[in-house]
PDB file of C-alpha atoms in Angstrom:
ATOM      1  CA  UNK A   1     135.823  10.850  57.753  1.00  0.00           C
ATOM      2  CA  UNK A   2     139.280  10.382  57.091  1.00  0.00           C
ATOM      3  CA  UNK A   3     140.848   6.876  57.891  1.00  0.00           C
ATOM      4  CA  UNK A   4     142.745   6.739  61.023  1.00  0.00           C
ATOM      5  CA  UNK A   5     146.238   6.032  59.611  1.00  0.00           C
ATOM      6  CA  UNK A   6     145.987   9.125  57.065  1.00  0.00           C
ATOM      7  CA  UNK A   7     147.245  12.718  57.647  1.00  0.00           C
ATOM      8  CA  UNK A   8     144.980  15.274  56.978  1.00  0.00           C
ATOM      9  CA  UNK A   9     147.516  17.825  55.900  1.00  0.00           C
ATOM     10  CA  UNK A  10     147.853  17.919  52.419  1.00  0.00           C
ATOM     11  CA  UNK A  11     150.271  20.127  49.886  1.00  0.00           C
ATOM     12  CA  UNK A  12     150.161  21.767  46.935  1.00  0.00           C
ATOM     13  CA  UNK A  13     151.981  23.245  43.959  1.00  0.00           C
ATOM     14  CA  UNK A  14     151.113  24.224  40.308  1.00  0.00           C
ATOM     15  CA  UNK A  15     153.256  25.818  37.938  1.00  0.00           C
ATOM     16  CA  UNK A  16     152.503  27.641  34.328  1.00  0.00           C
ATOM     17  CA  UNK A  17     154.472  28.536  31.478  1.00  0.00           C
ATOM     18  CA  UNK A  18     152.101  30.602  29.277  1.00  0.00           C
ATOM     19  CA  UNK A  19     152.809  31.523  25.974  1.00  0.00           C
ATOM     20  CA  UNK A  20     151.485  34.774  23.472  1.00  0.00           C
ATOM     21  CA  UNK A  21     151.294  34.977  19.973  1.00  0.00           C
ATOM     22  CA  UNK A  22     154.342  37.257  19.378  1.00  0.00           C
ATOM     23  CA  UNK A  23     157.573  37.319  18.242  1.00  0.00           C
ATOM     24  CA  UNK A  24     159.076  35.823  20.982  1.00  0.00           C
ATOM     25  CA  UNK A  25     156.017  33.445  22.245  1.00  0.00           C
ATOM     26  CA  UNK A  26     156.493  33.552  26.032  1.00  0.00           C
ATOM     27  CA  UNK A  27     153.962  35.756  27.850  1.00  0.00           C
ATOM     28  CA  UNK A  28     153.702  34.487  31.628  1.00  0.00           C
ATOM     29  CA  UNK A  29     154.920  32.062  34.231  1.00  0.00           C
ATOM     30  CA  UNK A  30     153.321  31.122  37.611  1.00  0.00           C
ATOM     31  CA  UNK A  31     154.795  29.134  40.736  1.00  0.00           C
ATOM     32  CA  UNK A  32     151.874  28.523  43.244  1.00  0.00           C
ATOM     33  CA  UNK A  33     152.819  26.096  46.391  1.00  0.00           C
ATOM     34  CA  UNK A  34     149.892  26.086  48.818  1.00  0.00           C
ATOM     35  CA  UNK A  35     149.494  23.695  52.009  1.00  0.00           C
ATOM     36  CA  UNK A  36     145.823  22.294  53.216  1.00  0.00           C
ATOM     37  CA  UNK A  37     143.760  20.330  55.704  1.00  0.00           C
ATOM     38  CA  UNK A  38     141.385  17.850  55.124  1.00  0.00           C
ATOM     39  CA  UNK A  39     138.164  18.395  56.475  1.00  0.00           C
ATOM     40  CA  UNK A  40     136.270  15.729  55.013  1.00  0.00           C
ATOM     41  CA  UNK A  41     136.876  12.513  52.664  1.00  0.00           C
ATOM     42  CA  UNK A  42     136.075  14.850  49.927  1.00  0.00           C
ATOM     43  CA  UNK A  43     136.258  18.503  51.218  1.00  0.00           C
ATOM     44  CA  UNK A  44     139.910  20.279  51.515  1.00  0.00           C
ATOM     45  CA  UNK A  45     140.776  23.762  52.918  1.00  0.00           C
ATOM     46  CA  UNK A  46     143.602  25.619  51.358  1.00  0.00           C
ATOM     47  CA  UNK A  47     145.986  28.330  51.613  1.00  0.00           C
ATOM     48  CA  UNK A  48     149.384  29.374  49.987  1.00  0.00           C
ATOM     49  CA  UNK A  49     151.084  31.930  47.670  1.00  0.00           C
ATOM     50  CA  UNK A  50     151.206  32.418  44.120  1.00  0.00           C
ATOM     51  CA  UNK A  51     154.431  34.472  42.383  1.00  0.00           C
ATOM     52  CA  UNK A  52     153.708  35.562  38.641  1.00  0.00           C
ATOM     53  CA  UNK A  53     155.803  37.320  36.054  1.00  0.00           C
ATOM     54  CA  UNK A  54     153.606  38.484  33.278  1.00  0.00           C
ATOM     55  CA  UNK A  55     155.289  39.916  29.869  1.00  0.00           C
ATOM     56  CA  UNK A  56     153.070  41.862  27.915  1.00  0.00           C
ATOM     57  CA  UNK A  57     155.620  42.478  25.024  1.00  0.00           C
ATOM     58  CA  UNK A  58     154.849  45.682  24.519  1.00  0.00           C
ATOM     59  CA  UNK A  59     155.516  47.064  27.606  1.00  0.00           C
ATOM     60  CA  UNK A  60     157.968  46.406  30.245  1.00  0.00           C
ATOM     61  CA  UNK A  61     157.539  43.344  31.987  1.00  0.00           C
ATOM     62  CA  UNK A  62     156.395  42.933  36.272  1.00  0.00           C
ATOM     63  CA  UNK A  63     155.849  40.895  39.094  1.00  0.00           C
ATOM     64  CA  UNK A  64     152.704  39.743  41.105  1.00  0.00           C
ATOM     65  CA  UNK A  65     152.502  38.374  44.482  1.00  0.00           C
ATOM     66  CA  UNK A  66     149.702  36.614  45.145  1.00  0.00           C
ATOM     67  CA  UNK A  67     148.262  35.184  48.392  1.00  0.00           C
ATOM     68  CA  UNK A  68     145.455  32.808  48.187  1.00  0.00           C
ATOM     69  CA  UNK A  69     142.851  30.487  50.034  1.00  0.00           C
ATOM     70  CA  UNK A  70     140.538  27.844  48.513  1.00  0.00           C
ATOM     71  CA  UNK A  71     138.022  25.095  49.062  1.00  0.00           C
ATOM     72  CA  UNK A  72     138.117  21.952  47.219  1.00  0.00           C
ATOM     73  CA  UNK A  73     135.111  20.133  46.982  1.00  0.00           C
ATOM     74  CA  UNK A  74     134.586  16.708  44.817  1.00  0.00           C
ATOM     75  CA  UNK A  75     131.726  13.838  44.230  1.00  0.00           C
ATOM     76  CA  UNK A  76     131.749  10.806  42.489  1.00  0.00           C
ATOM     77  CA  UNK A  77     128.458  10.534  40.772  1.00  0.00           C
ATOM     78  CA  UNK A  78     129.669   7.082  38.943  1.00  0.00           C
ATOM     79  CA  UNK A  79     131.381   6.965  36.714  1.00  0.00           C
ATOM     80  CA  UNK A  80     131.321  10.902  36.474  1.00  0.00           C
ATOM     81  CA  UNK A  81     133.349  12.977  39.001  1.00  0.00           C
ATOM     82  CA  UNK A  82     132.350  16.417  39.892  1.00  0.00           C
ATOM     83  CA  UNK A  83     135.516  18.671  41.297  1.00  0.00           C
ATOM     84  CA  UNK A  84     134.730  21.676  42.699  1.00  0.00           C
ATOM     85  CA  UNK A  85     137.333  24.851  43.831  1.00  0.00           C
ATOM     86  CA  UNK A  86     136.372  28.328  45.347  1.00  0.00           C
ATOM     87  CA  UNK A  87     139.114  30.327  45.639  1.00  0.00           C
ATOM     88  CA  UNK A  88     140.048  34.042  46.986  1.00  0.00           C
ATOM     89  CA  UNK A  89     142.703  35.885  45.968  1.00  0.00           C
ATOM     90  CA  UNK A  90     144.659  38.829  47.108  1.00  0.00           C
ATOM     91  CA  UNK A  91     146.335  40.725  44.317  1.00  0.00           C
ATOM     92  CA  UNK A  92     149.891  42.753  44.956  1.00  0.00           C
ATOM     93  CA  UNK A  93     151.193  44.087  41.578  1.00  0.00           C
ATOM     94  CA  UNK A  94     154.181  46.025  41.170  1.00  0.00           C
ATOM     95  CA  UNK A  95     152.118  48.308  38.921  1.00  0.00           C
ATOM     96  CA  UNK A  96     150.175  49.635  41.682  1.00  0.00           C
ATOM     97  CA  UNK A  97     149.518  49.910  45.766  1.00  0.00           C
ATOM     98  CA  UNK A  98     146.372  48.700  45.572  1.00  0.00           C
ATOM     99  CA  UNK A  99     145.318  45.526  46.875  1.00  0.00           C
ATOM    100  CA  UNK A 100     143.277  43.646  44.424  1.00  0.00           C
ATOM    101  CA  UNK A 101     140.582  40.835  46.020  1.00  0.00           C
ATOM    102  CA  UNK A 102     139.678  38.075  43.357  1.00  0.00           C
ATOM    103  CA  UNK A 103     136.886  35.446  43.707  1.00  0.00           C
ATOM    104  CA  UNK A 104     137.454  32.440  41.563  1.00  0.00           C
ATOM    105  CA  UNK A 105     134.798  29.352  41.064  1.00  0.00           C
ATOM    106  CA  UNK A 106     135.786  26.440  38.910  1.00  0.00           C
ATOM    107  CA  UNK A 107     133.341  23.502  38.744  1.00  0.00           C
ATOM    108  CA  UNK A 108     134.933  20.252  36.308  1.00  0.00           C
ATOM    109  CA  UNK A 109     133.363  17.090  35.145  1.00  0.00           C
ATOM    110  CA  UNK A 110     135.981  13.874  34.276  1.00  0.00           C
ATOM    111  CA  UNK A 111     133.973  10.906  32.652  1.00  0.00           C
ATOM    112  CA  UNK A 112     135.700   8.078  31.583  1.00  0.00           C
ATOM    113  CA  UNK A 113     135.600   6.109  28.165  1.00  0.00           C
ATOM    114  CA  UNK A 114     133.857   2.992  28.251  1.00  0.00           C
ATOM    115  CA  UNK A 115     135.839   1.794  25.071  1.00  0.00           C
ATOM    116  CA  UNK A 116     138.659   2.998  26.564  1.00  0.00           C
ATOM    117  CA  UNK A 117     139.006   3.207  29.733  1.00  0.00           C
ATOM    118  CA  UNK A 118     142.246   4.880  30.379  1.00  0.00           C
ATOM    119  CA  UNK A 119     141.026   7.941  28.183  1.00  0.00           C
ATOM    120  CA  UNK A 120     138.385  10.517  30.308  1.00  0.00           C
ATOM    121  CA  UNK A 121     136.172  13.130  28.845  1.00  0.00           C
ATOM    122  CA  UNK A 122     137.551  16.490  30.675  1.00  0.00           C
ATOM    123  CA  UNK A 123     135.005  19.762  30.923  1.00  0.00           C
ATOM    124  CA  UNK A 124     135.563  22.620  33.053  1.00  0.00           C
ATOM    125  CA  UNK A 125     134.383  25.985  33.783  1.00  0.00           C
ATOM    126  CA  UNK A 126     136.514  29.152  35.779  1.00  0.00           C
ATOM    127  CA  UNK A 127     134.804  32.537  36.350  1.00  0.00           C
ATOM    128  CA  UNK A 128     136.709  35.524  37.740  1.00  0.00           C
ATOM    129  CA  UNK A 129     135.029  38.313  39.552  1.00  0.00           C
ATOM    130  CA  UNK A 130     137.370  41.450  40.737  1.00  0.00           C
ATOM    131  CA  UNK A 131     135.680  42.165  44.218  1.00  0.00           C
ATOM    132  CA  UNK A 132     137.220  45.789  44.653  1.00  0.00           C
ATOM    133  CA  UNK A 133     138.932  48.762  42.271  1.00  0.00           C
ATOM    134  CA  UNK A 134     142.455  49.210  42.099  1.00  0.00           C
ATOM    135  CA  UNK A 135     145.305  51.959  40.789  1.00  0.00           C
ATOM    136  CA  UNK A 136     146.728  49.218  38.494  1.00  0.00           C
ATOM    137  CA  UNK A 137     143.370  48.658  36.593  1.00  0.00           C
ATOM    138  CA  UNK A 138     141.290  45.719  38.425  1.00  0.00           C
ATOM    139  CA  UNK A 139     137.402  47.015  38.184  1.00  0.00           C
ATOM    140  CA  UNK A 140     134.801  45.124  40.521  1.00  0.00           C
ATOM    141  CA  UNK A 141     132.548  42.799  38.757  1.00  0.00           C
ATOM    142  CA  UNK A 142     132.974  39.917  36.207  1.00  0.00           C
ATOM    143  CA  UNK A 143     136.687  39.406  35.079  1.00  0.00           C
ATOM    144  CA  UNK A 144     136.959  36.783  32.872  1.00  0.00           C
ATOM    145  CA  UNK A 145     136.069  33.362  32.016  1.00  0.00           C
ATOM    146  CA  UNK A 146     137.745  29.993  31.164  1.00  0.00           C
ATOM    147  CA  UNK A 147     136.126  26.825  29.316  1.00  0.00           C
ATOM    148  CA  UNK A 148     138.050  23.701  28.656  1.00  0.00           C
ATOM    149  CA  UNK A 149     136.627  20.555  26.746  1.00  0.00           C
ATOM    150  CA  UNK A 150     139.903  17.894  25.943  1.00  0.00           C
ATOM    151  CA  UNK A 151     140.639  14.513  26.790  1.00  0.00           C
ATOM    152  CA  UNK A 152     142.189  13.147  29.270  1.00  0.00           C
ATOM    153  CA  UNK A 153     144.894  10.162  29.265  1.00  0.00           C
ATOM    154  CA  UNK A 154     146.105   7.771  32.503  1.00  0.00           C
ATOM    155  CA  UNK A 155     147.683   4.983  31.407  1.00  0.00           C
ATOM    156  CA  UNK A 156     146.200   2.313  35.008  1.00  0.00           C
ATOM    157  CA  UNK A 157     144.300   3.707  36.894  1.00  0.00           C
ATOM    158  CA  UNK A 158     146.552   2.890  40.237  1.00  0.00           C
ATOM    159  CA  UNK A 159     149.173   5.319  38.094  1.00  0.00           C
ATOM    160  CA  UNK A 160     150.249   8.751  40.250  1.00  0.00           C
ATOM    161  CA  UNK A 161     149.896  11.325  37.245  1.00  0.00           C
ATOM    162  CA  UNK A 162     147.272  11.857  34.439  1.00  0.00           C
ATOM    163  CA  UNK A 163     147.915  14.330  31.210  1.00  0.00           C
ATOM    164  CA  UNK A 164     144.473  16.932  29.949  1.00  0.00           C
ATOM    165  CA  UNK A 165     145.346  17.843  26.272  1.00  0.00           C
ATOM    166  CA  UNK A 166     142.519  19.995  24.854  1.00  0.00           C
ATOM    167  CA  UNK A 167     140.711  23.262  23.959  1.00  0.00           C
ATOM    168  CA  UNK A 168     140.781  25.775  26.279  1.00  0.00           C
ATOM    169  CA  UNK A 169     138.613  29.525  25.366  1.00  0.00           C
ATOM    170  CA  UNK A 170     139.701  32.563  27.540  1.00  0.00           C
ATOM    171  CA  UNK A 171     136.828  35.326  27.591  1.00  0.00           C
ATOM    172  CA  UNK A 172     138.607  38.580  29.080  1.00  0.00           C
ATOM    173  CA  UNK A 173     136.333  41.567  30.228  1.00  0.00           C
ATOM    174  CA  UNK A 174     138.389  44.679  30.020  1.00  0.00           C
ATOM    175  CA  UNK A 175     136.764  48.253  31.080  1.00  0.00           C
ATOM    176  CA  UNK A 176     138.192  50.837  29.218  1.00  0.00           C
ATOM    177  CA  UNK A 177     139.304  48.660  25.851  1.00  0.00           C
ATOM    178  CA  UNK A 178     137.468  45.993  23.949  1.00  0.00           C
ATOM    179  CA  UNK A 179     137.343  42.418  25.347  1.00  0.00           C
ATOM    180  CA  UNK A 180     139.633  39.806  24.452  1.00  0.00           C
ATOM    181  CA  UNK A 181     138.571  35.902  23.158  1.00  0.00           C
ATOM    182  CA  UNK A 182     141.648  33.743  23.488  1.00  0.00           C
ATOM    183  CA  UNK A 183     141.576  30.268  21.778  1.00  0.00           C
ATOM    184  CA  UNK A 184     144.195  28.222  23.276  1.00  0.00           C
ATOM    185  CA  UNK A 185     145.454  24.887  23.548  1.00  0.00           C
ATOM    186  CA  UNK A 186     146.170  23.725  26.834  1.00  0.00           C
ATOM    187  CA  UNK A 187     148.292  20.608  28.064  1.00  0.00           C
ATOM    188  CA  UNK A 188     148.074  19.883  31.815  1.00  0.00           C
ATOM    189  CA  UNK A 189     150.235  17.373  33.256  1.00  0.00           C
ATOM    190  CA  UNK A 190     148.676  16.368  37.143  1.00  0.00           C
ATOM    191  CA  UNK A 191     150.779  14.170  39.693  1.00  0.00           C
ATOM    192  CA  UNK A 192     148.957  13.051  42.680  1.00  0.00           C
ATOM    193  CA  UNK A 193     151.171  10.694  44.711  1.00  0.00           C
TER     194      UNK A 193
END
C-alpha cells in the first residue's frame, strides 16, 4: 500500500530521436506524455498519447497519433529487479483510416555490480503483436521484437537520473517484403525525481 503522505498519481513522458543509416541519418522522433495511478507499491496504471513523425527517406515523410494505456509492474528479487510493462496501443496514421490496435510486453532485468556498484547489468525484452489489419499495412500477428543487453551507470544511488548505453537488436516482421534485423546502439537517459 502506498504511504499515507504520497500521491498516487503519477506522470509520464519519453521522448526519441531515432536515427537511419542514410544520407541524412535522422529517421524518427517520438513525444509520449502519459499520466497514471498507483495501484499498488509496485503496480501502476497508465494512459496518455504518443505523436510520431517517421521519415523513411525514400518516401515522403508522415505523422502518427498514438493513444495508449499500460501496466507497470516491478519486483525486487535482491539485488535483481524485475520491471514489467503491458501496453495497448491504438494506431492513427496519416497513411491510412484504419485504426491499428498494438499489444506490447516488455519484461527487463537491472542487476547491479558488486565491484562496482554504481554500474548495473541492463537486459530487456519488447515483443509487438498487430491485433487487427489495416489500409496502411499493419497485419495481425507478431510485429517485431526488441533485445537490449548494455550497462547501466548512476553515479549514488539517492541520484534522480540513471544513463543505459548498450546493444540494442530490432527483429522486424514484414508481410509482403523480407524482414529486417537492425543492430543498433542505444543510449537512454531516465530521470525519476
Amino acid at each position: 500500500h502506498l504511504h499515507e503522505e504520497e500521491s498516487p498519481c503519477r506522470w509520464w513522458f519519453d521522448s526519441h530521436l531515432r536515427f537511419f543509416d542514410d544520407d541524412d541519418g535522422f529517421g524518427q522522433s517520438i513525444i509520449r506524455p502519459g499520466l497514471g495511478y498507483q495501484v499498488a507499491d509496485n503496480a501502476t496504471l497508465w494512459a496518455g498519447y504518443a505523436w510520431i513523425r517517421t521519415d523513411p527517406g525514400a518516401s515522403p515523410a508522415f505523422h502518427e497519433h498514438r493513444p495508449w494505456q499500460q501496466l507497470t509492474w516491478s519486483h525486487d528479487f535482491e539485488p535483481t529487479l524485475l520491471d514489467m510493462r503491458s501496453r495497448l496501443e491504438e494506431r492513427f496514421l496519416e497513411t491510412g483510416s484504419d485504426v491499428g490496435l498494438r499489444f506490447r510486453q516488455l519484461a527487463a532485468l537491472r542487476r547491479p555490480l558488486e565491484i562496482a556498484p554504481q554500474f548495473t547489468l541492463v537486459a530487456w525484452d519488447e515483443i509487438f503483436f498487430h491485433l487487427n489489419d489495416t489500409d496502411w499495412g499493419a497485419r495481425s500477428g507478431f510485429d517485431q521484437n526488441r533485445a537490449f543487453f548494455g550497462l547501466g551507470w548512476k553515479p549514488r544511488p539517492e541520484c534522480s537520473w540513471r544513463l543505459e548505453i548498450g546493444y540494442l537488436h530490432q527483429f522486424i516482421h514484414r508481410s509482403a517484403r523480407p524482414d529486417i534485423s537492425n543492430h543498433l546502439l542505444s543510449i537512454n537517459l531516465y530521470w525519476n525525481p
